[in-house]
mmCIF file of C-alpha atoms in Angstrom:
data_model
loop_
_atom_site.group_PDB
_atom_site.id
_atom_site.type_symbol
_atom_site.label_atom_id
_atom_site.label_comp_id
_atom_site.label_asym_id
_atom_site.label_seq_id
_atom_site.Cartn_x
_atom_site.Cartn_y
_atom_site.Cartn_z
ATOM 1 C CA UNK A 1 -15.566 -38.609 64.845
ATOM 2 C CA UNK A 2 -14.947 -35.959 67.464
ATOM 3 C CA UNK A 3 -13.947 -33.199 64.408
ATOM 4 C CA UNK A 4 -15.870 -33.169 61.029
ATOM 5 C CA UNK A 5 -16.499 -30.822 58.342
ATOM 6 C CA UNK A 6 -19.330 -30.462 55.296
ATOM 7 C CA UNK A 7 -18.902 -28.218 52.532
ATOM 8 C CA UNK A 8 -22.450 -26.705 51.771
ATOM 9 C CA UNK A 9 -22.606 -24.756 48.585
ATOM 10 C CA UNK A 10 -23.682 -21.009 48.423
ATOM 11 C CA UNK A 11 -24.868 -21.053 44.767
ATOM 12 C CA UNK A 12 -25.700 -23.423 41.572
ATOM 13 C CA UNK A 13 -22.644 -24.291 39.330
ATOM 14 C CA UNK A 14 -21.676 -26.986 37.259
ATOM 15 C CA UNK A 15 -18.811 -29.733 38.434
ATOM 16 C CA UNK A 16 -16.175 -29.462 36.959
ATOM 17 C CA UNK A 17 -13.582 -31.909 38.144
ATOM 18 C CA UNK A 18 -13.700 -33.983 41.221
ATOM 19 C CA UNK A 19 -10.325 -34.984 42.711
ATOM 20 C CA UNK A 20 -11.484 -36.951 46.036
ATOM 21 C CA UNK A 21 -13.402 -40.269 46.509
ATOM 22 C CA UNK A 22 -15.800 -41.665 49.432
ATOM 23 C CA UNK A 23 -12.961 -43.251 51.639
ATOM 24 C CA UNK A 24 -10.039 -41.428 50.600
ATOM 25 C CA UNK A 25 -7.462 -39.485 53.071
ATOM 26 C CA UNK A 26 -7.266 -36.241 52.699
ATOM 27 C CA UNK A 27 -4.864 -33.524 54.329
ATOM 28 C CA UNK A 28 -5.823 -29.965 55.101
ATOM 29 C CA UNK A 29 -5.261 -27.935 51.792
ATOM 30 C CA UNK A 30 -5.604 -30.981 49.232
ATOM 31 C CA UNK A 31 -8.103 -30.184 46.497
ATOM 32 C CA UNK A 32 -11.327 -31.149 46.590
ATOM 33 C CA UNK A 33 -13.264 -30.559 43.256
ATOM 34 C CA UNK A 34 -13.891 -27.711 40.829
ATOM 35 C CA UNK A 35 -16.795 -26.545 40.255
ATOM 36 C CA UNK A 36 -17.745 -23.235 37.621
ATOM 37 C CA UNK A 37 -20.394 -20.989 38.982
ATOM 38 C CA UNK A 38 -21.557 -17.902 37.122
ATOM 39 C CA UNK A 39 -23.437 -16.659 40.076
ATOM 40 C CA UNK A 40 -20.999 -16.968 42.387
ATOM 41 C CA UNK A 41 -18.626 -14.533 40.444
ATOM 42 C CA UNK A 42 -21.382 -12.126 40.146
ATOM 43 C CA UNK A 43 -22.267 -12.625 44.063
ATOM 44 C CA UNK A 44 -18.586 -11.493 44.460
ATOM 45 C CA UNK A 45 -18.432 -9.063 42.114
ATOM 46 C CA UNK A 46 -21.776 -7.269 43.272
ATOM 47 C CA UNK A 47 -20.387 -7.262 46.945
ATOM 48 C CA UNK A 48 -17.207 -5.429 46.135
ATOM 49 C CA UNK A 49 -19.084 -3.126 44.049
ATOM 50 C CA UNK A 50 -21.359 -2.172 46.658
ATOM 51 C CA UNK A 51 -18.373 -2.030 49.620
ATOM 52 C CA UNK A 52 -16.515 -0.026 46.960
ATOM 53 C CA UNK A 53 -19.813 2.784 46.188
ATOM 54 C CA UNK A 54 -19.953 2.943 49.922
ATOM 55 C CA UNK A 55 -16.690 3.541 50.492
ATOM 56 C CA UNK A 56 -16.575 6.506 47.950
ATOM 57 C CA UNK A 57 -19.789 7.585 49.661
ATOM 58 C CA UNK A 58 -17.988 7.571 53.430
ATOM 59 C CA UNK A 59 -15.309 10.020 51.372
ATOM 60 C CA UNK A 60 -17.815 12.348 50.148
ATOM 61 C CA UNK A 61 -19.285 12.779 53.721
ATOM 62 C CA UNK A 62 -16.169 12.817 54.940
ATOM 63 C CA UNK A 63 -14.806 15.822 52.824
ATOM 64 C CA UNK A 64 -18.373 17.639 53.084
ATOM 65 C CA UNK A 65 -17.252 17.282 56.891
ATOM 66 C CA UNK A 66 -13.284 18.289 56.399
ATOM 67 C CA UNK A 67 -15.268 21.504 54.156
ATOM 68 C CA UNK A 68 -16.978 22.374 57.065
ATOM 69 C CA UNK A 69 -14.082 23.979 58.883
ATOM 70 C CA UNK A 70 -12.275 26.839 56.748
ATOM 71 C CA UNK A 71 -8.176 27.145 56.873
ATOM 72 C CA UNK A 72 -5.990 29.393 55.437
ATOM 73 C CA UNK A 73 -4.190 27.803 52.415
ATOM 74 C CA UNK A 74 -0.761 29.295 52.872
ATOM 75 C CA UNK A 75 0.856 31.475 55.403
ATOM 76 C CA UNK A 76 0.276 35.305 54.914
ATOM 77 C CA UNK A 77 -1.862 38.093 56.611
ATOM 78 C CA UNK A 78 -5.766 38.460 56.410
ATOM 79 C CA UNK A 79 -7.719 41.681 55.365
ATOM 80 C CA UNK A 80 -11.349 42.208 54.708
ATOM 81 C CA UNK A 81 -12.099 39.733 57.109
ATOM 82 C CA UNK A 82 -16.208 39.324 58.011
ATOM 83 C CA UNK A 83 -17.807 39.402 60.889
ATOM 84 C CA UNK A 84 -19.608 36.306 62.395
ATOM 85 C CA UNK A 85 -21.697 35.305 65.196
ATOM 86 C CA UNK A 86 -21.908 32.379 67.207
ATOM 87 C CA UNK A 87 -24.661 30.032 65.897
ATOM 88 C CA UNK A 88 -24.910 32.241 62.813
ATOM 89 C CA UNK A 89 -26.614 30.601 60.014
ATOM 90 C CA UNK A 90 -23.408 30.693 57.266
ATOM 91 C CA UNK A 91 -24.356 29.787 53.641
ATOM 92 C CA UNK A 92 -22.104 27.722 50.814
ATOM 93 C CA UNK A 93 -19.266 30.077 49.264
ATOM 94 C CA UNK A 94 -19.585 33.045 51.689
ATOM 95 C CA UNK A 95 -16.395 35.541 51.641
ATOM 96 C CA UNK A 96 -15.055 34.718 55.517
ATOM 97 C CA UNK A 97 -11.589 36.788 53.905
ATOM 98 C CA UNK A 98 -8.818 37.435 51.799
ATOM 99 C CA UNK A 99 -5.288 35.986 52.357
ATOM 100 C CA UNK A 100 -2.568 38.013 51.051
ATOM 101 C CA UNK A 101 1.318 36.432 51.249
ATOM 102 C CA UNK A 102 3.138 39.557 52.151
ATOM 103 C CA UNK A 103 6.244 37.815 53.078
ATOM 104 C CA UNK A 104 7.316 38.103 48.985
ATOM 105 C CA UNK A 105 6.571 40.853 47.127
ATOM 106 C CA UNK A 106 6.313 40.946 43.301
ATOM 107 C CA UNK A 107 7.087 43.212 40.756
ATOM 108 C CA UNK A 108 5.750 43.730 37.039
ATOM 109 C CA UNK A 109 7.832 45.721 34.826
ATOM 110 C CA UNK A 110 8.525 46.044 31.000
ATOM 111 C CA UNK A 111 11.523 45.529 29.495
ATOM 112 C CA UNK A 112 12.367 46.562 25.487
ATOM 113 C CA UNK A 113 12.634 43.693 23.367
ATOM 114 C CA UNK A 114 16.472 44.927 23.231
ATOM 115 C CA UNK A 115 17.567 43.145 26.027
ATOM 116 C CA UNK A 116 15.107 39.847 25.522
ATOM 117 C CA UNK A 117 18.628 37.838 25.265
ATOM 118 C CA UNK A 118 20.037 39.799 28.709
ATOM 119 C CA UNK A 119 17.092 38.509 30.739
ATOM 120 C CA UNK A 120 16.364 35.850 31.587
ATOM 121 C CA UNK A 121 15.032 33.726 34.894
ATOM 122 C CA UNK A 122 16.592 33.447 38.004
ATOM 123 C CA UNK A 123 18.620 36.236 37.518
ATOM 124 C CA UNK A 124 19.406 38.568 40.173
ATOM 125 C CA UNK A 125 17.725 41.862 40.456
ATOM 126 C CA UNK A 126 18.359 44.951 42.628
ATOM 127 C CA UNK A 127 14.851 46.741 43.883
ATOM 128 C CA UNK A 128 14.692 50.006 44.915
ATOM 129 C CA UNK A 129 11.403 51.336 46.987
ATOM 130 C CA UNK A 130 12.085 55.412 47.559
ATOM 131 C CA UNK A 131 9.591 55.065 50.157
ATOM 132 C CA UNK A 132 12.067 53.511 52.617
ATOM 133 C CA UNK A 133 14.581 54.865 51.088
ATOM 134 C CA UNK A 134 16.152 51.357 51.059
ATOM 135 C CA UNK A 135 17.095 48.817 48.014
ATOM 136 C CA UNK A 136 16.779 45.037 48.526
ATOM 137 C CA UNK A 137 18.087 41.866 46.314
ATOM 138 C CA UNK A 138 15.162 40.300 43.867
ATOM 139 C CA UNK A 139 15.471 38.133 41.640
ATOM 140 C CA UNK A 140 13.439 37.385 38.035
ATOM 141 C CA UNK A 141 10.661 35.183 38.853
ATOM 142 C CA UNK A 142 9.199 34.697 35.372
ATOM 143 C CA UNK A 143 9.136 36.307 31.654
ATOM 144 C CA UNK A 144 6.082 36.643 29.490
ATOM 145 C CA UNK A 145 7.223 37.814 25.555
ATOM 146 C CA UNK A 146 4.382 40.075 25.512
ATOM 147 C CA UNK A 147 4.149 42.577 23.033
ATOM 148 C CA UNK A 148 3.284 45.886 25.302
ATOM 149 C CA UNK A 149 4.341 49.139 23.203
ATOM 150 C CA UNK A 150 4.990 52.360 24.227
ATOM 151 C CA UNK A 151 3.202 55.673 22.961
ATOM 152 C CA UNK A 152 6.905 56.104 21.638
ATOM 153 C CA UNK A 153 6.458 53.197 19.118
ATOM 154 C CA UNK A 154 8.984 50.654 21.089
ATOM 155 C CA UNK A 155 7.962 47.129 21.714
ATOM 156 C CA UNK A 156 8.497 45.991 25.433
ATOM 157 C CA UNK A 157 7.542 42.096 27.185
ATOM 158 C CA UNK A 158 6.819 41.726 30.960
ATOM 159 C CA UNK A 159 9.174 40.749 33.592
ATOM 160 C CA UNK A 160 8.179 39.539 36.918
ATOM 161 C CA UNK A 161 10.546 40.452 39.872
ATOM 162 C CA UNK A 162 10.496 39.039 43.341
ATOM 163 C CA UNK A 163 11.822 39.836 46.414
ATOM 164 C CA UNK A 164 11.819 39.279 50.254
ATOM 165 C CA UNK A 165 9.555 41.123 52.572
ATOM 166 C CA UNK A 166 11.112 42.335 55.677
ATOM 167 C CA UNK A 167 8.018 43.008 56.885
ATOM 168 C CA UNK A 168 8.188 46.384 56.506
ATOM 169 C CA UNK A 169 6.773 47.273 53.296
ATOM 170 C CA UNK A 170 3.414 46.727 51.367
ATOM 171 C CA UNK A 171 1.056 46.419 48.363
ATOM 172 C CA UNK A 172 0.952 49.310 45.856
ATOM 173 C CA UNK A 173 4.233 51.175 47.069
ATOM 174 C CA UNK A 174 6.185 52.651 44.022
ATOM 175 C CA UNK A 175 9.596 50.868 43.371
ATOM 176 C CA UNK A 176 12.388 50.773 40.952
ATOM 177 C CA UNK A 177 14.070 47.551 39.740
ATOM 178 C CA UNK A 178 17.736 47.487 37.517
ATOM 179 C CA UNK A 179 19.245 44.527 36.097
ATOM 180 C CA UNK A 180 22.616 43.730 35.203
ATOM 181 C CA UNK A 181 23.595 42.736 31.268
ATOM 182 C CA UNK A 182 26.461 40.805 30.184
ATOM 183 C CA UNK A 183 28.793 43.246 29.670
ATOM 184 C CA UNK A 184 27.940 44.890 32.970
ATOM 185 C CA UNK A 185 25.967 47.862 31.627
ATOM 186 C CA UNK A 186 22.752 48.229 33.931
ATOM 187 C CA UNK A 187 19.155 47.512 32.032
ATOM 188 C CA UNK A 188 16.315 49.940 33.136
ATOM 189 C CA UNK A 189 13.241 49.163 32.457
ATOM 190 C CA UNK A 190 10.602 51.205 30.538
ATOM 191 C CA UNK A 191 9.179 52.739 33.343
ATOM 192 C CA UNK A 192 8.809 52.348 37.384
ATOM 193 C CA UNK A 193 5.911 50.053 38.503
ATOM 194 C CA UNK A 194 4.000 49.245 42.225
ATOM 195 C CA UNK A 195 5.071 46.281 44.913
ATOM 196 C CA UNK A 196 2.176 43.894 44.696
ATOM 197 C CA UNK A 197 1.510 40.955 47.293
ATOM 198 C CA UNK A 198 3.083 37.424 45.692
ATOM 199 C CA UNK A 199 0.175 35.691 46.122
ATOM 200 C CA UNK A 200 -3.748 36.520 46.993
ATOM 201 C CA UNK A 201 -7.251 34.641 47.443
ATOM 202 C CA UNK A 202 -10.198 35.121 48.921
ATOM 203 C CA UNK A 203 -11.148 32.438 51.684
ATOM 204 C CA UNK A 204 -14.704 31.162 51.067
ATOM 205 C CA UNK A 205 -17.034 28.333 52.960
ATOM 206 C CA UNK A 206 -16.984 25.540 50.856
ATOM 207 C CA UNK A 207 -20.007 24.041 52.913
ATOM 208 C CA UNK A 208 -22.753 25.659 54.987
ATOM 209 C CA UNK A 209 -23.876 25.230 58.528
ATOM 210 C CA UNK A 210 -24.121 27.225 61.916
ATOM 211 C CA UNK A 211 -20.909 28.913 63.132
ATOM 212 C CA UNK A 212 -19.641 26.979 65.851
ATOM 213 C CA UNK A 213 -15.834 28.474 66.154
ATOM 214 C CA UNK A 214 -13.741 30.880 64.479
ATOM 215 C CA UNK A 215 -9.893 31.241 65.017
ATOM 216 C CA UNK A 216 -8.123 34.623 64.693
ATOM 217 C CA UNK A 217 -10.482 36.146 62.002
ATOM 218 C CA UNK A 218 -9.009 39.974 62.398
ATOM 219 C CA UNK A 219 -8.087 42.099 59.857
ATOM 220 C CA UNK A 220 -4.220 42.283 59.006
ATOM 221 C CA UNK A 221 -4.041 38.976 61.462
ATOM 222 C CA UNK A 222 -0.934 36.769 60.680
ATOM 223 C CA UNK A 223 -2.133 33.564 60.260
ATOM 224 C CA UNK A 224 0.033 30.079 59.527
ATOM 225 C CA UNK A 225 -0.918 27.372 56.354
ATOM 226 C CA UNK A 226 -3.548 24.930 57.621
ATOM 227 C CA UNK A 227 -4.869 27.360 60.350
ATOM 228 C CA UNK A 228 -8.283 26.977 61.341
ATOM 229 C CA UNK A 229 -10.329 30.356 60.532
ATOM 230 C CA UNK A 230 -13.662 29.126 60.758
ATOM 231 C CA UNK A 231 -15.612 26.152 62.229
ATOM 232 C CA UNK A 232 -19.455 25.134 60.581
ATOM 233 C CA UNK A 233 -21.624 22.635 62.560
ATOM 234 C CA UNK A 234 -23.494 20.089 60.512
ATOM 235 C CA UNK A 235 -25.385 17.281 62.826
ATOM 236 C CA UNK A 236 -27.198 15.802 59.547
ATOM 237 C CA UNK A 237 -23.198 14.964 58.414
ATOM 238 C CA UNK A 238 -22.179 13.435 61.369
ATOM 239 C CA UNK A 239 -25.178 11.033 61.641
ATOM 240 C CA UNK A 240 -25.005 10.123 57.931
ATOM 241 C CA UNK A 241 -21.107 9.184 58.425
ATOM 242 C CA UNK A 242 -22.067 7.103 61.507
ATOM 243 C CA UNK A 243 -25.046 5.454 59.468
ATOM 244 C CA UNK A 244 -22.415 4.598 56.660
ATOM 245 C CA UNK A 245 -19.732 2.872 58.828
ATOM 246 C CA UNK A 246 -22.300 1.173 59.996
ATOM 247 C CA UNK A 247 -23.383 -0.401 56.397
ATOM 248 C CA UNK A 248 -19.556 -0.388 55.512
ATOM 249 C CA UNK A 249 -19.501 -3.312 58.044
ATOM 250 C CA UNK A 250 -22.315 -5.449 57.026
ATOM 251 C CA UNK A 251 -20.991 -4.593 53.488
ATOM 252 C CA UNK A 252 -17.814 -6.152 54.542
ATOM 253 C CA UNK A 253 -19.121 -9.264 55.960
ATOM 254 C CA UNK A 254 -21.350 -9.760 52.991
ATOM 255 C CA UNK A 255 -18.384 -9.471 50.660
ATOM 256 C CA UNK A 256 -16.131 -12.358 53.266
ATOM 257 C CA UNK A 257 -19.195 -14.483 52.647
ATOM 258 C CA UNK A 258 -19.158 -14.533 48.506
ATOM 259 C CA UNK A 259 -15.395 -14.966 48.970
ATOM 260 C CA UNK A 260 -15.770 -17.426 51.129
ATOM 261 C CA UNK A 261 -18.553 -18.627 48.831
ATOM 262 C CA UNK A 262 -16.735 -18.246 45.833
ATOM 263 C CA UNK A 263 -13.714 -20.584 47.458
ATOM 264 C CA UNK A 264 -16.266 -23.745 48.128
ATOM 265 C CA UNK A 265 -16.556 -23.700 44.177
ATOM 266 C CA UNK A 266 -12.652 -24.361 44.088
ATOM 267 C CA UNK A 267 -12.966 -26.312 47.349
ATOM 268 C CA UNK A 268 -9.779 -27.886 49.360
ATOM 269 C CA UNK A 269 -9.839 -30.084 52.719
ATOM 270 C CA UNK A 270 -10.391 -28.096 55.515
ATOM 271 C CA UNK A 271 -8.984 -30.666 58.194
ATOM 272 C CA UNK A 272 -7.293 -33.667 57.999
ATOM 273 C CA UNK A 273 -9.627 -36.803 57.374
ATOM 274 C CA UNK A 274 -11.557 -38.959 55.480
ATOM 275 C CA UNK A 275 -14.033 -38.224 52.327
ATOM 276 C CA UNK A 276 -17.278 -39.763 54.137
ATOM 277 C CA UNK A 277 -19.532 -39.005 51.286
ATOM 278 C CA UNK A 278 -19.111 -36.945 48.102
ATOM 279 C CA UNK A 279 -22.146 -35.983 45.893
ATOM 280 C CA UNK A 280 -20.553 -34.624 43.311
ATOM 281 C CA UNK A 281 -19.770 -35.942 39.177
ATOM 282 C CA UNK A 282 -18.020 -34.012 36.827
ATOM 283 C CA UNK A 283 -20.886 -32.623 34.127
ATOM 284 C CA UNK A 284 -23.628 -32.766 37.148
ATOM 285 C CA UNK A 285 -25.263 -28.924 37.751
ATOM 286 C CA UNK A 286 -25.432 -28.786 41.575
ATOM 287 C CA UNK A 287 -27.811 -26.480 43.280
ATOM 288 C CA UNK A 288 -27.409 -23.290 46.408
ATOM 289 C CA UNK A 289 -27.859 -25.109 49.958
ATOM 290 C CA UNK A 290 -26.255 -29.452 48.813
ATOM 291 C CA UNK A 291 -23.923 -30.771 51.230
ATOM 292 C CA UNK A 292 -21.043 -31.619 48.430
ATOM 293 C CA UNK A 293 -18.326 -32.975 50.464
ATOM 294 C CA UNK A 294 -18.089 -34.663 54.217
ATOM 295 C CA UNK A 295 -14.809 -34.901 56.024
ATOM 296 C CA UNK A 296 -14.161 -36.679 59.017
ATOM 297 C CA UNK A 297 -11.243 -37.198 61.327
ATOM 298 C CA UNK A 298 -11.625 -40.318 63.089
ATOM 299 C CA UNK A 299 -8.490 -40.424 64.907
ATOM 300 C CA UNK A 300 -10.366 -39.594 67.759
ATOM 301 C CA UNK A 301 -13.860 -40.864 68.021
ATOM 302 C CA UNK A 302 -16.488 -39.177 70.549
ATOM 303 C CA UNK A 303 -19.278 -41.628 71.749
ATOM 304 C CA UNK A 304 -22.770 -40.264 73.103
ATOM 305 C CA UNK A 305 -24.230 -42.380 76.052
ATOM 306 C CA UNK A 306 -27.474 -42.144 78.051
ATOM 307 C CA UNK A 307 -26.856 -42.010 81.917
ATOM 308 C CA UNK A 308 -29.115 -42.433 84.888
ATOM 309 C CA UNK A 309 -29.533 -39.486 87.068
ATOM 310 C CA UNK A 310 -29.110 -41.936 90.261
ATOM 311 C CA UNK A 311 -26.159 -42.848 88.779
ATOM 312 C CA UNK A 312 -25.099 -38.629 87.663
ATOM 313 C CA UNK A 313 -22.774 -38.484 90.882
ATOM 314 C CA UNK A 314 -20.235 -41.132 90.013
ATOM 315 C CA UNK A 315 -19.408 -39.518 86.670
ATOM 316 C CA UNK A 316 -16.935 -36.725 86.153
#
């Protein structure tokens, strides 16, 4: 037969059901036999475990690496920035700066428990900084039913006022804020308060390394979310990442094998044909490595013939 096909078996089992005969045509995708096989579930099972562990492994190297360049986390303006040298040695959680978000500003201010039903979030809120000499709209960002009282006696809770920055104002300048209550009377709170950025962190390394770039690390800097501040070199990283893909693949192919292996236990024709021999019985414990099942298609037969070399130049 010019195609053929023999399903070897890849672990011990015990046969099931057999559903083919020596002699009998078969069609690609007809079953074969069934045959139960602890070890070839645990062959499977034991390859996708170890693809998936490296896998998770590749994603630890790979955000050790992503740690090794620093970015500002949201859009704002940098102070206390340090200074760094190319090639400088840079340890784990080392201040590179702090990011301040100067384009809100906040406000903290207390509020008697008077007006705790006038308040409330969302509403608008007119800010006054006598520094500029200017007022700007705010609204309340949040309320926190503290319990804050006065050397007078009163009880007061905290309200949190935002505005918009137009870039000309600051941290710690003195500002007033008035509200508006239902019947149109203004509500002053219990006393003025300071502008405060809406949002600050301090930017540390998250991995450490020698300095191999650094973006616009200068004080009072604007810098955009996702900018790159600082780059860390790491060749140790980069060679165990390489090292991984690398057993990722034969990981892979191992784990096509025990499926593969796993599918001659639940076997179906391969090619159209005939059953040429079948060593299987249903009860019978087969054995890693036996030939269970031969296919042939004879429809074309190939026949082997020995040829003088005198005679070589006639054939073609």
């Amino acid at each position: 037969p010019k195609e053929s096909a023999a399903i070897t078996l890849s672990a011990a089992g015990t046969v099931q059901e057999v559903y083919v005969e020596v002699g009998q045509t078969v069609f690609a995708g007809d079953p074969l036999y069934t045959i139960d096989s602890q070890t070839a579930r645990d062959n499977l099972q034991k390859a996708q475990e170890k693809l998936d562990d490296l896998y998770k492994d590749l994603a630890d190297l790979q955000k050790q690496l992503s740690n090794l360049t620093v970015r500002a986390p949201f859009a704002g303006k940098l102070q206390e920035v340090q200074s760094f040298e190319p090639e400088q040695e840079v340890g784990k959680d080392i201040l590179v700066a702090k990011l301040v978000n100067d384009k809100k500003l906040k406000l903290s201010l207390y509020f008697s428990y008077a007006y705790e039903n006038e308040i409330h979030k969302g509403q608008a809120v007119q800010v006054t900084v006598p520094t500029v000499m200017r007022t700007f709209d705010g609204w309340v960002e949040d309320i926190h039913k503290v319990n804050y009282i006065s050397p007078e006696g009163a009880t007061h809770f905290e309200v949190v006022i935002v505005f918009d920055n137009p870039g000309t104002l600051t941290a710690e300048m003195d500002a007033a804020a008035v509200l508006t209550a239902s019947d149109g009377t203004d509500i002053y709170p219990y006393n003025n308060g300071k502008t405060e950025f809406y949002e600050e962190r301090e930017i540390k390394t998250k991995a450490g390394g020698p300095v191999v770039n650094q973006g616009n690390l200068l004080n009072y800097a604007d810098v955009k979310e996702g900018e790159m501040l600082l780059v860390l070199g790491s060749d140790t990283i980069d060679a165990d990442i390489r090292a991984k893909n690398e057993q990722i693949e034969i990981a892979a192919e191992d784990l096509t094998k025990a499926q593969e292996g796993l599918q001659n236990f639940n076997a179906v024709a391969p090619i159209n044909g005939q059953v040429f021999s079948c060593a299987l019985v249903p009860g019978q414990d087969v054995k890693e490595g036996e030939t269970a099942i031969t296919i042939s298609n004879t429809t074309t037969m190939v026949v082997d013939i020995q040829v003088d070399s005198r005679n070589i130049g006639f054939i073609q």
